[in-house]
PDB file of C-alpha atoms in Angstrom:
ATOM      1  CA  MET A   3      -0.365   4.507  -0.015  1.00  0.00           C
ATOM      2  CA  ILE A   4       0.405   8.084   0.733  1.00  0.00           C
ATOM      3  CA  ALA A   5       0.488  10.150   3.908  1.00  0.00           C
ATOM      4  CA  LEU A   6      -3.013  11.287   3.098  1.00  0.00           C
ATOM      5  CA  PHE A   7      -3.995  12.547   6.514  1.00  0.00           C
ATOM      6  CA  LEU A   8      -1.078  14.849   6.627  1.00  0.00           C
ATOM      7  CA  ILE A   9      -2.511  16.634   3.610  1.00  0.00           C
ATOM      8  CA  LEU A  10      -5.681  17.329   5.480  1.00  0.00           C
ATOM      9  CA  LEU A  11      -4.074  18.476   8.711  1.00  0.00           C
ATOM     10  CA  SER A  12      -1.112  20.334   7.497  1.00  0.00           C
ATOM     11  CA  GLY A  13      -2.867  23.226   5.764  1.00  0.00           C
ATOM     12  CA  SER A  14      -2.047  25.737   8.438  1.00  0.00           C
ATOM     13  CA  VAL A  15       1.288  24.210   9.613  1.00  0.00           C
ATOM     14  CA  SER A  16       4.614  25.378   8.309  1.00  0.00           C
ATOM     15  CA  PRO A  17       6.693  22.358   7.797  1.00  0.00           C
ATOM     16  CA  SER A  18      10.320  22.594   8.870  1.00  0.00           C
ATOM     17  CA  VAL A  19      13.348  20.459   7.920  1.00  0.00           C
ATOM     18  CA  VAL A  20      14.383  18.841  11.148  1.00  0.00           C
ATOM     19  CA  GLY A  21      18.134  18.215  11.500  1.00  0.00           C
ATOM     20  CA  ALA A  22      18.152  15.836  14.457  1.00  0.00           C
ATOM     21  CA  GLN A  23      20.884  13.267  14.116  1.00  0.00           C
ATOM     22  CA  ASP A  24      18.722  10.226  14.021  1.00  0.00           C
ATOM     23  CA  ARG A  25      16.228  11.572  11.575  1.00  0.00           C
ATOM     24  CA  PRO A  26      16.468  10.560   7.995  1.00  0.00           C
ATOM     25  CA  GLU A  27      17.941  12.812   5.403  1.00  0.00           C
ATOM     26  CA  GLY A  28      15.349  15.232   3.962  1.00  0.00           C
ATOM     27  CA  PHE A  29      12.822  14.406   6.739  1.00  0.00           C
ATOM     28  CA  GLU A  30      10.100  17.060   7.229  1.00  0.00           C
ATOM     29  CA  GLN A  31       8.190  16.992  10.508  1.00  0.00           C
ATOM     30  CA  ILE A  32       4.674  18.058   9.396  1.00  0.00           C
ATOM     31  CA  LEU A  33       2.822  17.198  12.600  1.00  0.00           C
ATOM     32  CA  PRO A  34       3.956  16.129  15.995  1.00  0.00           C
ATOM     33  CA  ARG A  35       4.575  12.402  16.350  1.00  0.00           C
ATOM     34  CA  GLY A  36       1.370  10.797  17.778  1.00  0.00           C
ATOM     35  CA  ARG A  37      -0.939  13.311  16.308  1.00  0.00           C
ATOM     36  CA  ILE A  38      -2.008  10.618  13.903  1.00  0.00           C
ATOM     37  CA  ALA A  39      -2.734   7.871  16.281  1.00  0.00           C
ATOM     38  CA  ALA A  40      -2.216   4.301  15.113  1.00  0.00           C
ATOM     39  CA  VAL A  41      -4.786   1.785  16.024  1.00  0.00           C
ATOM     40  CA  SER A  42      -3.170  -0.875  18.176  1.00  0.00           C
ATOM     41  CA  GLU A  43      -6.194  -2.608  19.768  1.00  0.00           C
ATOM     42  CA  PRO A  44      -8.584  -2.821  16.757  1.00  0.00           C
ATOM     43  CA  VAL A  45     -12.216  -3.569  17.222  1.00  0.00           C
ATOM     44  CA  TYR A  46     -14.142  -5.356  14.413  1.00  0.00           C
ATOM     45  CA  VAL A  47     -17.865  -5.804  13.800  1.00  0.00           C
ATOM     46  CA  ALA A  48     -19.713  -8.272  11.591  1.00  0.00           C
ATOM     47  CA  ALA A  49     -20.311  -7.302   7.992  1.00  0.00           C
ATOM     48  CA  ASP A  50     -24.069  -6.881   8.455  1.00  0.00           C
ATOM     49  CA  GLU A  51     -23.414  -4.495  11.290  1.00  0.00           C
ATOM     50  CA  ALA A  52     -20.901  -2.444   9.396  1.00  0.00           C
ATOM     51  CA  LYS A  53     -22.131   0.939   8.260  1.00  0.00           C
ATOM     52  CA  ILE A  54     -19.992   1.167   5.117  1.00  0.00           C
ATOM     53  CA  ALA A  55     -21.280   2.605   1.851  1.00  0.00           C
ATOM     54  CA  PRO A  56     -21.427  -0.121  -0.789  1.00  0.00           C
ATOM     55  CA  SER A  57     -19.146   1.905  -3.041  1.00  0.00           C
ATOM     56  CA  SER A  58     -16.618   2.728  -0.417  1.00  0.00           C
ATOM     57  CA  TRP A  59     -13.094   1.305  -0.921  1.00  0.00           C
ATOM     58  CA  VAL A  60     -11.746  -1.053   1.673  1.00  0.00           C
ATOM     59  CA  LEU A  61      -8.464  -2.878   2.197  1.00  0.00           C
ATOM     60  CA  GLY A  62      -9.526  -6.422   2.405  1.00  0.00           C
ATOM     61  CA  VAL A  63      -7.269  -9.036   3.769  1.00  0.00           C
ATOM     62  CA  VAL A  64      -7.561 -12.838   4.594  1.00  0.00           C
ATOM     63  CA  ILE A  65      -5.114 -14.047   7.285  1.00  0.00           C
ATOM     64  CA  ASP A  66      -5.320 -17.590   8.545  1.00  0.00           C
ATOM     65  CA  GLY A  67      -8.656 -17.950   6.735  1.00  0.00           C
ATOM     66  CA  ARG A  68     -10.031 -14.935   8.629  1.00  0.00           C
ATOM     67  CA  PRO A  69     -11.298 -12.059   6.362  1.00  0.00           C
ATOM     68  CA  LEU A  70     -11.011  -8.535   7.601  1.00  0.00           C
ATOM     69  CA  ALA A  71     -11.878  -5.200   6.058  1.00  0.00           C
ATOM     70  CA  TYR A  72     -10.510  -1.781   6.633  1.00  0.00           C
ATOM     71  CA  SER A  73     -12.333   1.195   5.154  1.00  0.00           C
ATOM     72  CA  LEU A  74      -9.748   3.413   3.439  1.00  0.00           C
ATOM     73  CA  ASN A  75     -11.589   6.528   4.530  1.00  0.00           C
ATOM     74  CA  LEU A  76     -11.397   5.303   8.085  1.00  0.00           C
ATOM     75  CA  LEU A  77      -7.708   4.488   7.744  1.00  0.00           C
ATOM     76  CA  ASN A  78      -7.058   8.100   6.445  1.00  0.00           C
ATOM     77  CA  ALA A  79      -7.222   9.369  10.050  1.00  0.00           C
ATOM     78  CA  HIS A  80      -5.013   6.749  11.536  1.00  0.00           C
ATOM     79  CA  GLU A  81      -2.706   5.560   8.709  1.00  0.00           C
ATOM     80  CA  VAL A  82      -1.728   2.411  10.583  1.00  0.00           C
ATOM     81  CA  VAL A  83      -3.598  -0.494  12.279  1.00  0.00           C
ATOM     82  CA  ASN A  84      -1.396  -2.936  14.206  1.00  0.00           C
ATOM     83  CA  ASP A  85      -3.012  -6.338  14.773  1.00  0.00           C
ATOM     84  CA  THR A  86      -2.323 -10.002  15.211  1.00  0.00           C
ATOM     85  CA  VAL A  87      -4.172 -13.030  13.832  1.00  0.00           C
ATOM     86  CA  GLY A  88      -2.927 -16.386  14.914  1.00  0.00           C
ATOM     87  CA  GLU A  89       0.794 -16.221  14.688  1.00  0.00           C
ATOM     88  CA  THR A  90       0.814 -13.379  12.170  1.00  0.00           C
ATOM     89  CA  HIS A  91       1.713  -9.923  13.490  1.00  0.00           C
ATOM     90  CA  PHE A  92       0.746  -7.455  10.774  1.00  0.00           C
ATOM     91  CA  ALA A  93       0.192  -3.782  10.068  1.00  0.00           C
ATOM     92  CA  ALA A  94      -2.506  -2.515   7.727  1.00  0.00           C
ATOM     93  CA  VAL A  95      -1.148   0.759   6.263  1.00  0.00           C
ATOM     94  CA  TRP A  96      -2.748   3.296   3.962  1.00  0.00           C
TER      95      TRP A  96
ATOM     96  CA  MET B   1       0.156  -5.010   4.588  1.00  0.00           C
ATOM     97  CA  TYR B   2       3.385  -5.460   6.375  1.00  0.00           C
ATOM     98  CA  SER B   3       4.830  -7.940   8.923  1.00  0.00           C
ATOM     99  CA  ARG B   4       5.612  -6.476  12.347  1.00  0.00           C
ATOM    100  CA  ASP B   5       8.387  -9.015  13.071  1.00  0.00           C
ATOM    101  CA  TYR B   6      11.930  -7.755  12.720  1.00  0.00           C
ATOM    102  CA  ARG B   7      15.157  -9.101  14.195  1.00  0.00           C
ATOM    103  CA  GLY B   8      13.391 -11.324  16.653  1.00  0.00           C
ATOM    104  CA  ARG B   9      10.959  -8.711  17.992  1.00  0.00           C
ATOM    105  CA  THR B  10       7.428  -7.591  17.218  1.00  0.00           C
ATOM    106  CA  VAL B  11       7.056  -3.845  16.618  1.00  0.00           C
ATOM    107  CA  ASP B  12       4.097  -1.496  16.442  1.00  0.00           C
ATOM    108  CA  PHE B  13       4.124   0.967  13.682  1.00  0.00           C
ATOM    109  CA  GLU B  14       2.660   4.484  13.703  1.00  0.00           C
ATOM    110  CA  ALA B  15       2.892   7.595  11.478  1.00  0.00           C
ATOM    111  CA  SER B  16       5.962   9.625  12.297  1.00  0.00           C
ATOM    112  CA  GLY B  17       4.072  12.888  11.456  1.00  0.00           C
ATOM    113  CA  GLY B  18       6.722  13.560   8.908  1.00  0.00           C
ATOM    114  CA  LEU B  19       7.548  13.022   5.264  1.00  0.00           C
ATOM    115  CA  VAL B  20      10.560  12.344   3.101  1.00  0.00           C
ATOM    116  CA  ASN B  21      10.030  13.475  -0.514  1.00  0.00           C
ATOM    117  CA  SER B  22       6.325  14.020   0.166  1.00  0.00           C
ATOM    118  CA  SER B  23       5.818  10.429   1.237  1.00  0.00           C
ATOM    119  CA  LEU B  24       4.818   8.786   4.419  1.00  0.00           C
ATOM    120  CA  VAL B  25       7.482   7.804   6.886  1.00  0.00           C
ATOM    121  CA  MET B  26       6.492   5.457   9.790  1.00  0.00           C
ATOM    122  CA  GLN B  27       8.234   4.967  13.108  1.00  0.00           C
ATOM    123  CA  ASP B  28       8.018   1.964  15.286  1.00  0.00           C
ATOM    124  CA  GLN B  29       7.189   2.440  18.954  1.00  0.00           C
ATOM    125  CA  GLN B  30       9.744  -0.033  20.264  1.00  0.00           C
ATOM    126  CA  THR B  31      12.991   1.374  18.621  1.00  0.00           C
ATOM    127  CA  ASP B  32      11.781   4.690  17.068  1.00  0.00           C
ATOM    128  CA  THR B  33      13.374   3.599  13.828  1.00  0.00           C
ATOM    129  CA  TYR B  34      12.143   5.424  10.765  1.00  0.00           C
ATOM    130  CA  TRP B  35      10.514   3.279   7.980  1.00  0.00           C
ATOM    131  CA  SER B  36       9.897   4.458   4.466  1.00  0.00           C
ATOM    132  CA  ILE B  37       7.041   2.873   2.630  1.00  0.00           C
ATOM    133  CA  MET B  38       8.284   4.033  -0.697  1.00  0.00           C
ATOM    134  CA  GLU B  39      11.776   2.787  -0.162  1.00  0.00           C
ATOM    135  CA  GLY B  40      10.472  -0.300   1.463  1.00  0.00           C
ATOM    136  CA  LYS B  41      12.994  -0.301   4.291  1.00  0.00           C
ATOM    137  CA  ALA B  42      14.008   1.256   7.562  1.00  0.00           C
ATOM    138  CA  ILE B  43      15.898   4.415   6.642  1.00  0.00           C
ATOM    139  CA  SER B  44      17.274   5.568  10.054  1.00  0.00           C
ATOM    140  CA  GLY B  45      17.542   4.266  13.570  1.00  0.00           C
ATOM    141  CA  GLU B  46      18.455   0.982  15.274  1.00  0.00           C
ATOM    142  CA  LEU B  47      16.798  -1.164  12.570  1.00  0.00           C
ATOM    143  CA  GLU B  48      18.182   0.825   9.578  1.00  0.00           C
ATOM    144  CA  GLY B  49      18.563  -1.291   6.416  1.00  0.00           C
ATOM    145  CA  GLU B  50      15.925  -3.779   7.394  1.00  0.00           C
ATOM    146  CA  ARG B  51      13.622  -4.439   4.516  1.00  0.00           C
ATOM    147  CA  LEU B  52       9.867  -3.937   5.220  1.00  0.00           C
ATOM    148  CA  LYS B  53       8.333  -7.376   4.929  1.00  0.00           C
ATOM    149  CA  GLU B  54       5.267  -7.170   2.684  1.00  0.00           C
ATOM    150  CA  LEU B  55       2.430  -9.610   3.269  1.00  0.00           C
ATOM    151  CA  PRO B  56       0.753  -9.970  -0.091  1.00  0.00           C
ATOM    152  CA  VAL B  57      -2.565 -10.938   1.543  1.00  0.00           C
ATOM    153  CA  GLY B  58      -4.649  -7.827   0.820  1.00  0.00           C
ATOM    154  CA  GLU B  59      -6.477  -6.056  -1.852  1.00  0.00           C
ATOM    155  CA  LYS B  60      -8.223  -2.730  -2.226  1.00  0.00           C
ATOM    156  CA  ILE B  61     -11.745  -3.347  -3.385  1.00  0.00           C
ATOM    157  CA  GLN B  62     -15.171  -1.757  -3.029  1.00  0.00           C
ATOM    158  CA  TRP B  63     -17.105  -2.894   0.107  1.00  0.00           C
ATOM    159  CA  ARG B  64     -19.961  -4.386  -1.793  1.00  0.00           C
ATOM    160  CA  HIS B  65     -17.644  -6.722  -3.748  1.00  0.00           C
ATOM    161  CA  TRP B  66     -15.546  -7.638  -0.645  1.00  0.00           C
ATOM    162  CA  LYS B  67     -18.656  -8.364   1.291  1.00  0.00           C
ATOM    163  CA  GLY B  68     -19.885 -10.548  -1.582  1.00  0.00           C
ATOM    164  CA  LYS B  69     -16.728 -12.505  -1.653  1.00  0.00           C
ATOM    165  CA  TYR B  70     -16.511 -12.907   2.107  1.00  0.00           C
ATOM    166  CA  PRO B  71     -19.864 -12.552   3.819  1.00  0.00           C
ATOM    167  CA  GLU B  72     -18.279 -13.624   7.018  1.00  0.00           C
ATOM    168  CA  THR B  73     -15.781 -10.744   6.957  1.00  0.00           C
ATOM    169  CA  ARG B  74     -15.473  -8.459   9.919  1.00  0.00           C
ATOM    170  CA  ALA B  75     -14.847  -4.764   9.495  1.00  0.00           C
ATOM    171  CA  LEU B  76     -12.698  -2.374  11.529  1.00  0.00           C
ATOM    172  CA  SER B  77     -14.758  -0.148  13.775  1.00  0.00           C
ATOM    173  CA  ILE B  78     -13.394   2.995  15.491  1.00  0.00           C
ATOM    174  CA  ASP B  79     -15.509   4.842  17.956  1.00  0.00           C
ATOM    175  CA  GLY B  80     -18.597   3.159  16.516  1.00  0.00           C
ATOM    176  CA  ARG B  81     -17.825   4.096  12.915  1.00  0.00           C
ATOM    177  CA  GLU B  82     -16.822   1.782  10.128  1.00  0.00           C
ATOM    178  CA  ASP B  83     -16.509   4.383   7.407  1.00  0.00           C
ATOM    179  CA  ALA B  84     -15.907   8.094   7.038  1.00  0.00           C
ATOM    180  CA  PRO B  85     -16.259  10.810   4.428  1.00  0.00           C
ATOM    181  CA  ASP B  86     -13.805  10.868   1.570  1.00  0.00           C
ATOM    182  CA  ALA B  87     -11.585  13.785   2.520  1.00  0.00           C
ATOM    183  CA  TYR B  88      -9.167  13.354  -0.396  1.00  0.00           C
ATOM    184  CA  ARG B  89     -11.271  13.442  -3.554  1.00  0.00           C
ATOM    185  CA  ALA B  90      -9.777  16.756  -4.643  1.00  0.00           C
ATOM    186  CA  TYR B  91      -6.286  15.561  -4.029  1.00  0.00           C
ATOM    187  CA  PHE B  92      -6.698  12.468  -6.211  1.00  0.00           C
ATOM    188  CA  ARG B  93      -8.144  14.504  -8.967  1.00  0.00           C
ATOM    189  CA  ASP B  94      -5.460  17.171  -8.816  1.00  0.00           C
ATOM    190  CA  GLU B  95      -2.635  17.040 -11.290  1.00  0.00           C
ATOM    191  CA  ASP B  96      -0.184  18.248  -8.690  1.00  0.00           C
ATOM    192  CA  GLY B  97       1.443  16.439  -5.923  1.00  0.00           C
ATOM    193  CA  PHE B  98       1.256  17.292  -2.223  1.00  0.00           C
ATOM    194  CA  ARG B  99       2.090  20.968  -1.746  1.00  0.00           C
ATOM    195  CA  GLY B 100       2.647  21.311  -5.408  1.00  0.00           C
ATOM    196  CA  GLN B 101       5.390  18.722  -5.461  1.00  0.00           C
ATOM    197  CA  ALA B 102       6.221  17.516  -9.026  1.00  0.00           C
ATOM    198  CA  ALA B 103       8.019  14.479 -10.234  1.00  0.00           C
ATOM    199  CA  GLU B 104      11.695  15.274 -11.124  1.00  0.00           C
ATOM    200  CA  ASP B 105      11.900  12.155 -13.270  1.00  0.00           C
ATOM    201  CA  GLU B 106       9.829  13.096 -16.328  1.00  0.00           C
ATOM    202  CA  ARG B 107       9.432   9.575 -17.781  1.00  0.00           C
ATOM    203  CA  LEU B 108       5.889   9.776 -16.485  1.00  0.00           C
ATOM    204  CA  SER B 109       3.670  12.615 -15.327  1.00  0.00           C
ATOM    205  CA  THR B 110       3.640  13.565 -11.692  1.00  0.00           C
ATOM    206  CA  LYS B 111       0.355  11.954 -10.758  1.00  0.00           C
ATOM    207  CA  ALA B 112       0.461   9.061 -13.068  1.00  0.00           C
ATOM    208  CA  PRO B 113      -0.881   6.017 -11.174  1.00  0.00           C
ATOM    209  CA  ILE B 114       1.539   3.154 -11.050  1.00  0.00           C
ATOM    210  CA  PHE B 115       2.144  -0.218  -9.545  1.00  0.00           C
ATOM    211  CA  ALA B 116       5.440  -0.301  -7.626  1.00  0.00           C
ATOM    212  CA  PHE B 117       7.512  -2.990  -6.059  1.00  0.00           C
ATOM    213  CA  HIS B 118      10.979  -3.833  -4.854  1.00  0.00           C
ATOM    214  CA  HIS B 119      12.796  -6.993  -5.920  1.00  0.00           C
ATOM    215  CA  GLY B 120      16.342  -8.059  -5.202  1.00  0.00           C
ATOM    216  CA  GLY B 121      17.102  -4.619  -3.781  1.00  0.00           C
ATOM    217  CA  ALA B 122      15.986  -2.807  -6.912  1.00  0.00           C
ATOM    218  CA  ALA B 123      12.937  -0.654  -7.523  1.00  0.00           C
ATOM    219  CA  PHE B 124      10.384  -1.236 -10.309  1.00  0.00           C
ATOM    220  CA  ALA B 125       7.326   0.594 -11.460  1.00  0.00           C
ATOM    221  CA  ALA B 126       4.692   0.171 -14.232  1.00  0.00           C
ATOM    222  CA  GLU B 127       2.122   2.672 -15.255  1.00  0.00           C
ATOM    223  CA  HIS B 128      -1.462   1.461 -14.602  1.00  0.00           C
ATOM    224  CA  ARG B 129      -2.689   2.147 -18.181  1.00  0.00           C
ATOM    225  CA  THR B 130      -0.067  -0.126 -19.628  1.00  0.00           C
ATOM    226  CA  LEU B 131      -1.238  -3.099 -17.516  1.00  0.00           C
ATOM    227  CA  VAL B 132      -4.795  -3.347 -18.842  1.00  0.00           C
ATOM    228  CA  GLY B 133      -5.378  -6.949 -19.772  1.00  0.00           C
ATOM    229  CA  GLY B 134      -2.165  -8.038 -18.207  1.00  0.00           C
ATOM    230  CA  LYS B 135       1.493  -7.777 -19.026  1.00  0.00           C
ATOM    231  CA  PRO B 136       4.404 -10.121 -18.285  1.00  0.00           C
ATOM    232  CA  PHE B 137       7.876  -8.934 -17.456  1.00  0.00           C
ATOM    233  CA  GLN B 138      11.137 -10.774 -17.000  1.00  0.00           C
ATOM    234  CA  LEU B 139      13.334  -9.372 -14.092  1.00  0.00           C
ATOM    235  CA  GLY B 140      16.053 -11.878 -14.195  1.00  0.00           C
ATOM    236  CA  ASP B 141      17.029 -15.255 -15.690  1.00  0.00           C
ATOM    237  CA  GLU B 142      14.361 -17.086 -13.604  1.00  0.00           C
ATOM    238  CA  THR B 143      12.096 -14.291 -12.257  1.00  0.00           C
ATOM    239  CA  PHE B 144       8.996 -13.400 -14.123  1.00  0.00           C
ATOM    240  CA  VAL B 145       6.148 -11.153 -13.074  1.00  0.00           C
ATOM    241  CA  LEU B 146       2.605 -10.684 -14.399  1.00  0.00           C
ATOM    242  CA  LEU B 147       0.842  -7.521 -13.637  1.00  0.00           C
ATOM    243  CA  TYR B 148      -2.837  -7.232 -14.448  1.00  0.00           C
ATOM    244  CA  ARG B 149      -5.469  -4.513 -14.404  1.00  0.00           C
ATOM    245  CA  SER B 150      -8.909  -4.702 -15.942  1.00  0.00           C
ATOM    246  CA  ASN B 151     -10.021  -2.077 -18.377  1.00  0.00           C
ATOM    247  CA  HIS B 152     -12.457  -0.550 -15.974  1.00  0.00           C
ATOM    248  CA  SER B 153     -10.368  -0.430 -12.871  1.00  0.00           C
ATOM    249  CA  SER B 154     -10.485   2.576 -10.619  1.00  0.00           C
ATOM    250  CA  MET B 155      -7.050   3.672  -9.637  1.00  0.00           C
ATOM    251  CA  PHE B 156      -7.971   2.506  -6.121  1.00  0.00           C
ATOM    252  CA  ARG B 157      -8.330  -1.045  -7.244  1.00  0.00           C
ATOM    253  CA  SER B 158      -5.289  -3.123  -6.486  1.00  0.00           C
ATOM    254  CA  THR B 159      -3.121  -4.283  -9.338  1.00  0.00           C
ATOM    255  CA  LEU B 160      -2.974  -8.046  -9.485  1.00  0.00           C
ATOM    256  CA  ALA B 161       0.573  -9.090  -9.339  1.00  0.00           C
ATOM    257  CA  PHE B 162       2.180 -12.479  -9.452  1.00  0.00           C
ATOM    258  CA  VAL B 163       5.811 -13.875  -9.616  1.00  0.00           C
ATOM    259  CA  SER B 164       6.942 -17.091 -11.233  1.00  0.00           C
ATOM    260  CA  SER B 165      10.160 -18.845 -11.999  1.00  0.00           C
ATOM    261  CA  ALA B 166       8.728 -20.387 -15.166  1.00  0.00           C
ATOM    262  CA  GLY B 167       6.947 -17.392 -16.720  1.00  0.00           C
ATOM    263  CA  PHE B 168       3.524 -16.636 -18.054  1.00  0.00           C
ATOM    264  CA  THR B 169       1.841 -16.984 -21.400  1.00  0.00           C
ATOM    265  CA  LEU B 170      -1.505 -16.213 -22.951  1.00  0.00           C
ATOM    266  CA  ASP B 171      -3.667 -19.159 -23.846  1.00  0.00           C
ATOM    267  CA  ASP B 172      -7.078 -18.678 -25.412  1.00  0.00           C
ATOM    268  CA  GLY B 173      -7.368 -15.225 -23.865  1.00  0.00           C
ATOM    269  CA  SER B 174      -6.359 -16.336 -20.375  1.00  0.00           C
ATOM    270  CA  TRP B 175      -3.011 -15.807 -18.621  1.00  0.00           C
ATOM    271  CA  VAL B 176      -1.413 -19.094 -17.742  1.00  0.00           C
ATOM    272  CA  GLU B 177       1.596 -19.810 -15.566  1.00  0.00           C
ATOM    273  CA  LYS B 178       4.036 -22.011 -17.474  1.00  0.00           C
ATOM    274  CA  GLY B 179       4.766 -25.339 -15.875  1.00  0.00           C
ATOM    275  CA  THR B 180       1.895 -25.428 -13.460  1.00  0.00           C
ATOM    276  CA  GLY B 181      -0.818 -24.570 -15.965  1.00  0.00           C
ATOM    277  CA  ALA B 182      -2.560 -22.349 -13.390  1.00  0.00           C
ATOM    278  CA  ARG B 183      -4.957 -19.864 -14.915  1.00  0.00           C
ATOM    279  CA  LEU B 184      -5.562 -16.259 -13.767  1.00  0.00           C
ATOM    280  CA  ASP B 185      -9.100 -15.464 -12.695  1.00  0.00           C
ATOM    281  CA  PRO B 186      -9.153 -11.650 -12.832  1.00  0.00           C
ATOM    282  CA  THR B 187     -12.543 -11.450 -11.197  1.00  0.00           C
ATOM    283  CA  ALA B 188     -11.593 -13.517  -8.193  1.00  0.00           C
ATOM    284  CA  GLY B 189      -8.028 -12.234  -8.186  1.00  0.00           C
ATOM    285  CA  THR B 190      -6.678 -15.708  -7.893  1.00  0.00           C
ATOM    286  CA  PHE B 191      -4.072 -17.508  -9.976  1.00  0.00           C
ATOM    287  CA  GLY B 192      -3.947 -21.159  -8.778  1.00  0.00           C
ATOM    288  CA  ALA B 193      -0.892 -21.691  -6.756  1.00  0.00           C
ATOM    289  CA  ALA B 194       1.024 -18.842  -8.351  1.00  0.00           C
ATOM    290  CA  VAL B 195       2.802 -16.650  -5.892  1.00  0.00           C
ATOM    291  CA  ARG B 196       1.543 -13.159  -5.297  1.00  0.00           C
ATOM    292  CA  LEU B 197       4.062 -10.415  -5.646  1.00  0.00           C
ATOM    293  CA  GLY B 198       4.278  -7.799  -2.850  1.00  0.00           C
ATOM    294  CA  GLY B 199       3.869  -4.238  -4.056  1.00  0.00           C
ATOM    295  CA  PHE B 200       1.574  -1.231  -3.999  1.00  0.00           C
ATOM    296  CA  ASP B 201      -0.304   1.231  -6.161  1.00  0.00           C
ATOM    297  CA  THR B 202       0.749   4.816  -5.853  1.00  0.00           C
ATOM    298  CA  PHE B 203       1.608   7.929  -7.855  1.00  0.00           C
ATOM    299  CA  TRP B 204       4.794   8.309  -9.889  1.00  0.00           C
ATOM    300  CA  TYR B 205       6.098  11.246  -8.053  1.00  0.00           C
ATOM    301  CA  ASN B 206       5.933   9.586  -4.697  1.00  0.00           C
ATOM    302  CA  PHE B 207       7.744   6.521  -5.864  1.00  0.00           C
ATOM    303  CA  SER B 208      10.319   8.093  -8.280  1.00  0.00           C
ATOM    304  CA  LEU B 209      11.375  10.826  -5.778  1.00  0.00           C
ATOM    305  CA  ASN B 210      12.213   8.182  -3.341  1.00  0.00           C
ATOM    306  CA  ASN B 211      13.629   5.683  -5.853  1.00  0.00           C
ATOM    307  CA  PRO B 212      15.412   7.786  -8.392  1.00  0.00           C
ATOM    308  CA  ASN B 213      16.921   4.756 -10.117  1.00  0.00           C
ATOM    309  CA  ALA B 214      13.710   2.905 -10.461  1.00  0.00           C
ATOM    310  CA  THR B 215      13.309   0.699 -13.500  1.00  0.00           C
ATOM    311  CA  LEU B 216      10.128   1.665 -15.448  1.00  0.00           C
ATOM    312  CA  LEU B 217       8.603  -1.463 -16.848  1.00  0.00           C
ATOM    313  CA  GLU B 218       7.163  -0.857 -20.335  1.00  0.00           C
TER     314      GLU B 218
END
């Protein structure tokens, strides 16, 4: 939805406009690339084992009949989860 | 949710660590291309111009409701944790954008929650509060969308969005797709065989700063 984790981490960082040729116009490097590590080998647990508050918001998806849930609070620290189910290569982004 | 397949290859996305107009920019690890969520496309690098392919298979929902719908669901676990504290409560309640950023387009307030999507290369937005109970829009001669929010939706709850070539109509208090007769079930989030419309819920300033020519659906 938004670069939420940047808000948390960038409090003491002075952002600078980076003028590298391949960077998009107006791009501001707030944190070093890689500081917010994407999840590329996700691990899942069964619903009954998941310690998630009942009122917590999740991104729920069903791919090839397989339901998966991503806590938004957990995604805040990673922004992106790369995964594959069947033939579907997807990224969960928050 | 986005596909990771572009131009015959599968990429891995990650946060670039940077923003454009206060909004997340991703990079892929294979080509280092920069991808803007708000613009819905690659904005610089080898894959520049490629549209992000949305997979309308997800919904934001509270855990108890998701678990009730899908008891067999599995949940992401990182370092033995499946949840974390909500670090952004203050941000979501604040009237200002990130670092005081304000919307330049004053059609809506800076932090007005909206549903946003791209269609045919154009950007569209609709304010959440206008979608309570459902609202149909016509985007072109044969493109109709229905956007629906319940009257008690948290801003986190996904807007239900569907697209049809025949249109939608209200029948006895229910939204029906013309032609197929499919009925919207707002609780289940299903609409028969009606096609889900890709899009996302965000704040007006994030979307309008990155899509200054966005059409505001009213």
